[in-house]
Coordinates of C-alpha atoms in Angstrom, one line a residue:
X19 CA 0.0 0.0 0.0
X20 CA 1.5 3.3 -1.1
X21 CA 1.9 6.1 1.5
X22 CA 0.2 9.4 0.6
X23 CA 2.6 12.4 0.4
X24 CA 2.2 16.0 -0.9
X25 CA 4.3 15.0 -4.0
X26 CA 1.3 13.0 -5.3
X27 CA -0.9 16.1 -5.4
X28 CA 0.9 17.9 -8.3
X29 CA 0.9 14.7 -10.4
X30 CA -2.9 14.2 -9.8
X31 CA -3.5 17.8 -10.8
X32 CA -1.5 17.5 -14.0
X33 CA -3.7 14.5 -15.0
X34 CA -6.9 16.4 -14.2
X35 CA -5.8 19.5 -16.2
X36 CA -4.8 17.3 -19.2
X37 CA -8.2 15.7 -19.2
X38 CA -9.8 19.1 -19.2
X39 CA -8.1 20.1 -22.4
X40 CA -10.0 17.4 -24.3
X41 CA -13.3 18.3 -22.7
X42 CA -13.5 22.1 -23.0
X43 CA -12.5 23.9 -26.2
X44 CA -13.5 27.4 -25.3
X45 CA -10.5 29.0 -23.5
X46 CA -12.4 31.0 -20.8
X47 CA -14.2 27.8 -19.8
X48 CA -11.0 25.8 -19.8
X49 CA -9.3 28.5 -17.7
X50 CA -12.2 28.8 -15.2
X51 CA -12.4 25.0 -14.7
X52 CA -8.6 24.8 -14.4
X53 CA -8.6 27.5 -11.7
X54 CA -11.1 25.4 -9.7
X55 CA -9.0 22.3 -9.9
X56 CA -5.9 24.2 -8.9
X57 CA -7.6 25.7 -5.9
X58 CA -8.7 22.3 -4.7
X59 CA -5.1 20.9 -5.1
X60 CA -3.7 24.0 -3.3
X61 CA -6.0 23.6 -0.4
X62 CA -5.2 19.9 -0.2
X63 CA -1.5 20.7 -0.1
X64 CA -2.1 23.3 2.7
X65 CA -4.2 20.9 4.8
X66 CA -1.5 18.2 4.5
X67 CA 1.3 20.6 5.6
X68 CA -0.6 22.1 8.5
X69 CA -1.6 18.6 9.8
X70 CA 1.7 16.8 9.3
X71 CA 4.5 19.4 9.2
X72 CA 7.9 18.3 8.0
X73 CA 10.5 15.8 9.4
X74 CA 13.5 17.9 8.5
X75 CA 14.6 21.3 7.2
X76 CA 15.6 19.6 4.0
X77 CA 12.1 18.3 3.5
X78 CA 10.6 21.7 4.2
X79 CA 12.9 23.4 1.7
X80 CA 12.1 20.8 -1.0
X81 CA 8.4 21.3 -0.4
X82 CA 8.4 25.1 -0.7
X83 CA 11.0 25.3 -3.4
X84 CA 9.8 22.4 -5.6
X85 CA 6.4 20.9 -4.6
X86 CA 4.1 23.9 -3.7
X87 CA 5.2 26.0 -6.8
X88 CA 4.1 23.1 -9.1
X89 CA 0.5 23.7 -7.9
X90 CA 0.6 27.4 -7.1
X91 CA 2.2 28.3 -10.5
X92 CA -0.7 26.6 -12.3
X93 CA -3.2 28.5 -10.2
X94 CA -1.5 31.8 -11.1
X95 CA -1.3 30.9 -14.8
X96 CA -4.9 29.8 -15.3
X97 CA -6.1 32.8 -13.3
X98 CA -4.1 35.1 -15.5
X99 CA -5.3 33.2 -18.6
X100 CA -9.0 33.7 -17.5
X101 CA -8.4 37.4 -16.9
X102 CA -6.8 37.9 -20.2
X103 CA -9.3 35.9 -22.2
X104 CA -12.3 37.7 -20.6
X105 CA -10.8 41.1 -21.2
X106 CA -9.8 40.7 -24.8
X107 CA -11.2 43.4 -27.2
X108 CA -13.3 41.7 -29.9
X109 CA -13.2 44.3 -32.6
X110 CA -9.5 44.9 -33.5
X111 CA -6.6 42.6 -34.2
X112 CA -4.3 45.6 -33.7
X113 CA -5.7 46.2 -30.2
X114 CA -5.4 42.5 -29.3
X115 CA -1.7 42.5 -30.3
X116 CA -1.2 45.7 -28.3
X117 CA -2.9 44.1 -25.3
X118 CA -0.8 40.9 -25.5
X119 CA 2.4 43.0 -25.8
X120 CA 1.5 45.0 -22.7
X121 CA 1.0 41.7 -20.8
X122 CA 4.4 40.5 -22.0
X123 CA 5.9 43.9 -20.9
X124 CA 4.5 43.3 -17.4
X125 CA 6.1 39.8 -17.3
X126 CA 9.5 41.3 -18.3
X127 CA 9.2 44.0 -15.6
X128 CA 8.6 41.2 -13.0
X129 CA 11.7 39.4 -14.1
X130 CA 13.7 42.6 -14.0
X131 CA 12.5 43.4 -10.4
X132 CA 13.5 39.9 -9.3
X133 CA 16.6 39.5 -11.4
X134 CA 18.9 38.5 -8.5
X135 CA 16.6 35.9 -7.1
X136 CA 15.8 34.6 -10.7
X137 CA 19.5 34.0 -11.2
X138 CA 19.8 32.3 -7.8
X139 CA 16.9 30.0 -8.6
X140 CA 17.6 29.2 -12.2
X141 CA 21.3 28.4 -11.6
X142 CA 20.2 25.9 -8.9
X143 CA 22.1 27.7 -6.1
X144 CA 21.2 26.4 -2.6
X145 CA 23.3 28.5 -0.2
X146 CA 20.3 30.7 0.9
X147 CA 17.6 28.0 0.7
X148 CA 17.1 27.9 4.5
X149 CA 16.4 31.7 4.5
X150 CA 14.3 31.6 1.4
X151 CA 12.3 28.4 1.7
X152 CA 11.6 27.8 5.4
X153 CA 9.0 29.4 7.7
X154 CA 11.1 29.7 10.8
X155 CA 13.8 32.2 9.8
X156 CA 12.0 35.0 11.6
X157 CA 12.4 37.7 9.0
X158 CA 9.4 39.5 7.5
X159 CA 10.1 41.0 4.2
X160 CA 8.0 44.2 4.2
X161 CA 7.5 45.4 0.7
X162 CA 8.1 42.0 -0.8
X163 CA 5.9 40.8 -3.7
X164 CA 5.3 37.6 -1.7
X165 CA 1.9 38.7 -0.2
X166 CA 1.0 35.3 1.1
X167 CA 4.1 35.2 3.3
X168 CA 2.7 38.2 5.2
X169 CA -0.9 36.9 5.4
X170 CA -0.4 33.2 5.8
X171 CA 3.0 32.5 7.4
X172 CA 2.1 28.9 8.3
X173 CA 2.0 28.0 4.6
X174 CA 4.4 30.4 3.0
X175 CA 8.1 31.3 2.9
X176 CA 9.9 34.5 1.8
X177 CA 10.4 33.2 -1.8
X178 CA 8.2 30.3 -2.7
X179 CA 5.5 32.6 -4.2
X180 CA 8.2 34.2 -6.3
X181 CA 9.2 30.8 -7.7
X182 CA 5.6 30.1 -8.5
X183 CA 5.3 33.4 -10.4
X184 CA 8.5 32.7 -12.3
X185 CA 7.1 29.3 -13.5
X186 CA 3.7 30.8 -14.3
X187 CA 5.0 33.8 -16.1
X188 CA 7.4 31.7 -18.3
X189 CA 4.4 29.7 -19.3
X190 CA 2.2 32.7 -19.8
X191 CA 4.9 34.4 -21.9
X192 CA 5.0 31.4 -24.2
X193 CA 1.2 31.5 -24.5
X194 CA 1.1 35.2 -25.3
X195 CA 3.9 34.9 -27.9
X196 CA 1.9 32.1 -29.5
X197 CA -1.3 34.2 -29.6
X198 CA 0.6 37.1 -31.2
X199 CA 2.0 34.7 -33.8
X200 CA -1.5 33.5 -34.6
X201 CA -2.7 37.1 -35.1
X202 CA 0.2 38.1 -37.2
X203 CA 0.8 34.9 -39.3
X204 CA -2.5 33.1 -39.1
X205 CA -1.0 30.1 -37.3
X206 CA 0.4 29.0 -33.9
X207 CA 0.9 26.1 -31.7
X208 CA -2.6 25.9 -30.2
X209 CA -4.3 26.4 -33.6
X210 CA -2.1 23.8 -35.3
X211 CA -1.8 21.0 -32.7
X212 CA -4.5 21.3 -30.2
X213 CA -6.1 17.9 -29.6
X214 CA -3.9 16.3 -32.3
X215 CA -1.4 13.5 -31.9
X216 CA 1.4 12.2 -34.1
X217 CA 0.7 8.8 -35.5
X218 CA 4.0 7.3 -34.6
X219 CA 5.8 7.7 -31.3
X220 CA 9.5 8.7 -31.3
X221 CA 11.6 9.5 -28.2
X222 CA 14.5 11.9 -28.0
X223 CA 17.2 9.9 -26.3
X224 CA 20.1 12.4 -26.3
X225 CA 20.3 15.0 -23.5
X226 CA 17.7 17.8 -23.6
X227 CA 20.4 20.4 -24.0
X228 CA 21.3 18.8 -27.3
X229 CA 17.8 19.1 -28.6
X230 CA 17.6 22.7 -27.5
X231 CA 20.9 23.5 -29.3
X232 CA 19.5 21.9 -32.4
X233 CA 16.2 23.8 -32.3
X234 CA 17.9 27.1 -31.9
X235 CA 20.3 26.3 -34.8
X236 CA 17.3 25.5 -37.0
X237 CA 15.6 28.7 -36.0
X238 CA 18.8 30.8 -36.7
X239 CA 19.1 29.3 -40.2
X240 CA 15.4 29.9 -41.0
X241 CA 15.1 26.2 -41.9
X242 CA 11.4 26.0 -41.0
X243 CA 8.7 28.2 -42.6
X244 CA 11.4 30.4 -44.1
X245 CA 12.1 31.6 -40.6
X246 CA 8.6 32.9 -40.1
X247 CA 8.1 30.9 -36.9
X248 CA 8.7 32.0 -33.3
X249 CA 11.4 30.0 -31.4
X250 CA 8.7 29.1 -28.8
X251 CA 6.6 27.5 -31.5
X252 CA 9.5 25.5 -32.6
X253 CA 10.3 24.3 -29.1
X254 CA 6.7 23.3 -28.5
X255 CA 6.6 21.5 -31.9
X256 CA 9.6 19.4 -30.9
X257 CA 8.1 18.8 -27.4
X258 CA 5.1 17.4 -29.1
X259 CA 7.0 15.4 -31.6
X260 CA 9.2 13.7 -29.1
X261 CA 6.9 13.8 -26.1
X262 CA 9.4 15.7 -24.0
X263 CA 9.3 18.8 -21.8
X264 CA 11.8 21.6 -22.5
X265 CA 10.5 24.0 -19.9
X266 CA 13.9 25.6 -19.3
X267 CA 14.8 26.1 -22.9
X268 CA 15.8 29.8 -22.7
X269 CA 17.7 29.2 -19.5
X270 CA 19.6 26.3 -21.3
X271 CA 20.2 28.6 -24.3
X272 CA 21.9 31.1 -22.0
X273 CA 24.0 28.3 -20.6
X274 CA 25.0 27.3 -24.2
X275 CA 25.9 30.9 -24.9
X276 CA 28.1 31.0 -21.8
X277 CA 30.1 27.8 -22.6
X278 CA 33.8 28.5 -22.3
X279 CA 35.0 26.0 -24.9
X280 CA 32.8 24.6 -27.7
X281 CA 29.5 26.5 -27.7
X282 CA 27.8 24.3 -30.4
X283 CA 29.0 21.0 -28.9
X284 CA 26.1 18.9 -30.2
X285 CA 26.2 20.4 -33.7
X286 CA 29.9 19.6 -33.9
X287 CA 29.2 16.0 -32.8
X288 CA 26.5 15.7 -35.5
X289 CA 29.0 17.0 -38.1
X290 CA 31.6 14.5 -37.0
X291 CA 29.2 11.6 -36.9
X292 CA 27.9 12.3 -40.5
X293 CA 31.5 12.8 -41.8
X294 CA 32.5 9.4 -40.3
X295 CA 29.4 7.8 -41.9
X296 CA 30.3 9.2 -45.3
X297 CA 34.0 8.2 -44.9
X298 CA 32.9 4.6 -44.0
X299 CA 30.7 4.6 -47.1
X300 CA 33.6 5.8 -49.3
X301 CA 35.8 3.0 -47.9
X302 CA 33.4 0.4 -49.2
X303 CA 33.6 1.7 -52.8

C-alpha cells in the first residue's frame, strides 16, 4: 500500500488538467475549470502541511522550493489566462496585439524586479535556501511581492511565491507569444496542434540540452517556414514530436551561450558523426 505524500498532489493535478483540455474547447471555460482544480489541489497541499508538518529542514525546503510551486504556479497561470481571455477586445486585431504585448511587458518587468533571485533560482544555487524556503527564519520582508508570506506565514516562505510566479510567467509568456503569432501569421501552436497526436511515437534519447541546441540552430538558419516561426513555437513543436518537456529552454540557451570552450558541442558531434558515416561509405567503394 503506497503512503500518501504531498508529492502526489501535483501529479494528480496534471492529469486532471490534461483531461480538461480534451473536454473544453473554449479558453475561458478551460481557464475557469482549471482554476477550480488548482484551488482544490492547493487547499489539499495546505491541509497536509498544517496537519503533518515536516520531518526535517531539507524536507521543508524541498516542499516550498519544488512541490508547492508546481501547484501554485498553475493556479496563477490559469487565473491570468482567464483574466486575459475575458478582457480581450473583440473588434480589432491591432488592439489585441497591443494588449498581449502589454502583458508581455509586465512579465518582463517582473523578471527585472526579481533579477537577482531569478539568477539564484535558475542556476540551482542552494546557499540561501534555508532563509528563502523555510517558515522559521523569523524575518518578515516588508515590501516583498510575496503577499502570502505576510498573510499566511504557516503556509508560505519568503520566496516560494516568487518561484511560482517565475514558473507561471514563463508559461504565460510562451502562451502570449503564440497568440501574437496566430494574429500576425495566421498560425500558432494551439491552432495547429490542439487535440492532435502524431501517428508514430519517437523518443528523444540524447540530452535535452542537445535538442535545444538543435532547435535554436534550425531557427537561426530559417530552416522552417522560411524563418517565419517563433522560437517558442519550434520548441513546443519538438516537445510534441518527441513527447518531451523543454521548460527551461531559454535558460539552457543562456548556458550554451556562456560555454567556455565549444559552444555548439552537439552540432559539432553531429557533423563528425555524419562525416564518419560518409567516410565509412567511401571506404566500401
